Amino acid sequence: MITINEHYLKLQASYLFSDIAKRVATFQEQNPEKDIIKLGIGDVTRGLPAACVQALHEAVDEMAVDASFHGYGPEQGYDFLRTAIAENDFQSRGADIAADEIFVSDGAKCDTGNIQELFSTEAVVAIPDPVYPVYLDTNVMAGRTGEFADGRYQGIYYLDSVKDNSFVPDLPSKKVDLIYLCFPNNPTGSTITKEQLKTWVDYARENKALILFDAAYEAFIRDESLPKSIYEVEGAKEVAVEFRSFSKNAGFTGTRCAYTVVPKECTVYDSKGDKHQLHPLWNRRHCTKFNGVSYPIQKAAEAVYSEAGKAQINELTDYYLKNAALIKKEITALGFDSVGGDNSPYIWIDGQGRDSWEFFDMLLNKAGVVCTPGSGFGKCGQGYIRLSAFNSYENVEKAMARISQALK
Ligand code: MLT
């Protein structure tokens, strides 16, 4: 008899974004004449940067010829991309990260979801609330939690991110082993200062904990005083893994390329308390379960770091930030409190006492606008909705006019 991993039965319904997509599809079927504007899932809408497209074309042509054809590449990524990443994303900001500490992959979702399998099922996990659901669900699947009760899984240490702490969680009041952080934050759009991040690094060093730092939205930071990488904080290399993505800066959501940084100094422990490097463990997992990102896609990602690529990425993220500013301005004019939207493509809106899903349904029915209900990201998200800036400026203008009308 084939028996299942019963931890899967603890999971709540379907994955948040599939759930929303189903509701929207049903609404569209029932209202075929309605024009729907999607400001829900953070999926980009603009074409790939020209520098990336050119590199992609050239790489495809190389693949057509025996002499320049590429079969299996290195699982960790080609040196040309790992070197470009290390130099541009880290060394240029004073973070001493080497090319062989970069692991290229097909997505930060997969990497943030997969990395937990390296750690004991006994590890005490601290997860923000609200949170990108992948961190939590993958720990549920692995059996690191008890049942779901009263909106939360037993056994998880929740890091409340609420108005009172400006959506930057306080340090845990008890000892935890594995800490998930994401800044600029998904879903709230909040940011963290270097001083605040240092308190987390210090906590992890004192408690032999590990921080999993998701920096998928760093390209939206315009305030130069804010850290783009956790490795800008002294000592972070010993206690932190960082996740990055080409999805949101270069529009690779459908193209797929990301990377994870595991510094050689990053230390973890066995049950006897003996030290181990995390790097070879992640390398072992990566080589066993992953066969690398395709050569043309890695060439396209490398082009992000060319002079033309850098300018185009800046223009692309500026475009979405202009949308975010418009959303923020309009929602504020309607009298709603919000956070995010300055150094982030997400705006987290306090629904003034409305239930998140009711707010979602109201915006869909009355304005034809799709948002993401805050409660889908956790108990602390109840009463909030998230609007994403990933759409055309014209659609965002139209959406905000319709929302204003609907809320009047
Ligand atoms: C989101 O909307 O939270 C993100 O787009 C989801 C993701 O990147 O997987």
PDB file of C-alpha atoms and ligand atoms in Angstrom, residues 15 17 40-43 109 132 186 217 248 346 372 377 386, ligand 1:
ATOM      1  CA  TYR A  15      -1.810  27.728  -3.093  1.00  0.00           C
ATOM      2  CA  PHE A  17      -2.291  32.520  -6.186  1.00  0.00           C
ATOM      3  CA  GLY A  40      -2.896  40.762  -7.875  1.00  0.00           C
ATOM      4  CA  ILE A  41       0.038  38.398  -8.363  1.00  0.00           C
ATOM      5  CA  GLY A  42       3.367  40.147  -8.814  1.00  0.00           C
ATOM      6  CA  ASP A  43       3.762  39.120 -12.430  1.00  0.00           C
ATOM      7  CA  LYS A 109      10.441  30.352  -5.303  1.00  0.00           C
ATOM      8  CA  TYR A 132       5.069  34.866   1.003  1.00  0.00           C
ATOM      9  CA  ASN A 186       6.508  40.719   0.013  1.00  0.00           C
ATOM     10  CA  TYR A 217      12.771  42.917  -4.834  1.00  0.00           C
ATOM     11  CA  LYS A 248      11.189  41.313 -11.012  1.00  0.00           C
ATOM     12  CA  TYR A 346       3.750  46.371  -3.577  1.00  0.00           C
ATOM     13  CA  THR A 372      -4.461  39.991  -3.322  1.00  0.00           C
ATOM     14  CA  PHE A 377      -0.520  35.847   3.539  1.00  0.00           C
ATOM     15  CA  ARG A 386      -2.105  44.094  -1.487  1.00  0.00           C
TER      16      ARG A 386
HETATM   17  C1  MLT B   1       3.653  37.458  -5.514  1.00  0.00           C
HETATM   18  O1  MLT B   1       2.709  37.954  -6.132  1.00  0.00           O
HETATM   19  O2  MLT B   1       3.702  37.429  -4.285  1.00  0.00           O
HETATM   20  C2  MLT B   1       4.787  36.885  -6.313  1.00  0.00           C
HETATM   21  O3  MLT B   1       4.667  37.214  -7.635  1.00  0.00           O
HETATM   22  C3  MLT B   1       4.786  35.455  -6.241  1.00  0.00           C
HETATM   23  C4  MLT B   1       6.068  34.895  -6.767  1.00  0.00           C
HETATM   24  O4  MLT B   1       6.980  35.633  -7.135  1.00  0.00           O
HETATM   25  O5  MLT B   1       6.126  33.682  -6.804  1.00  0.00           O
END
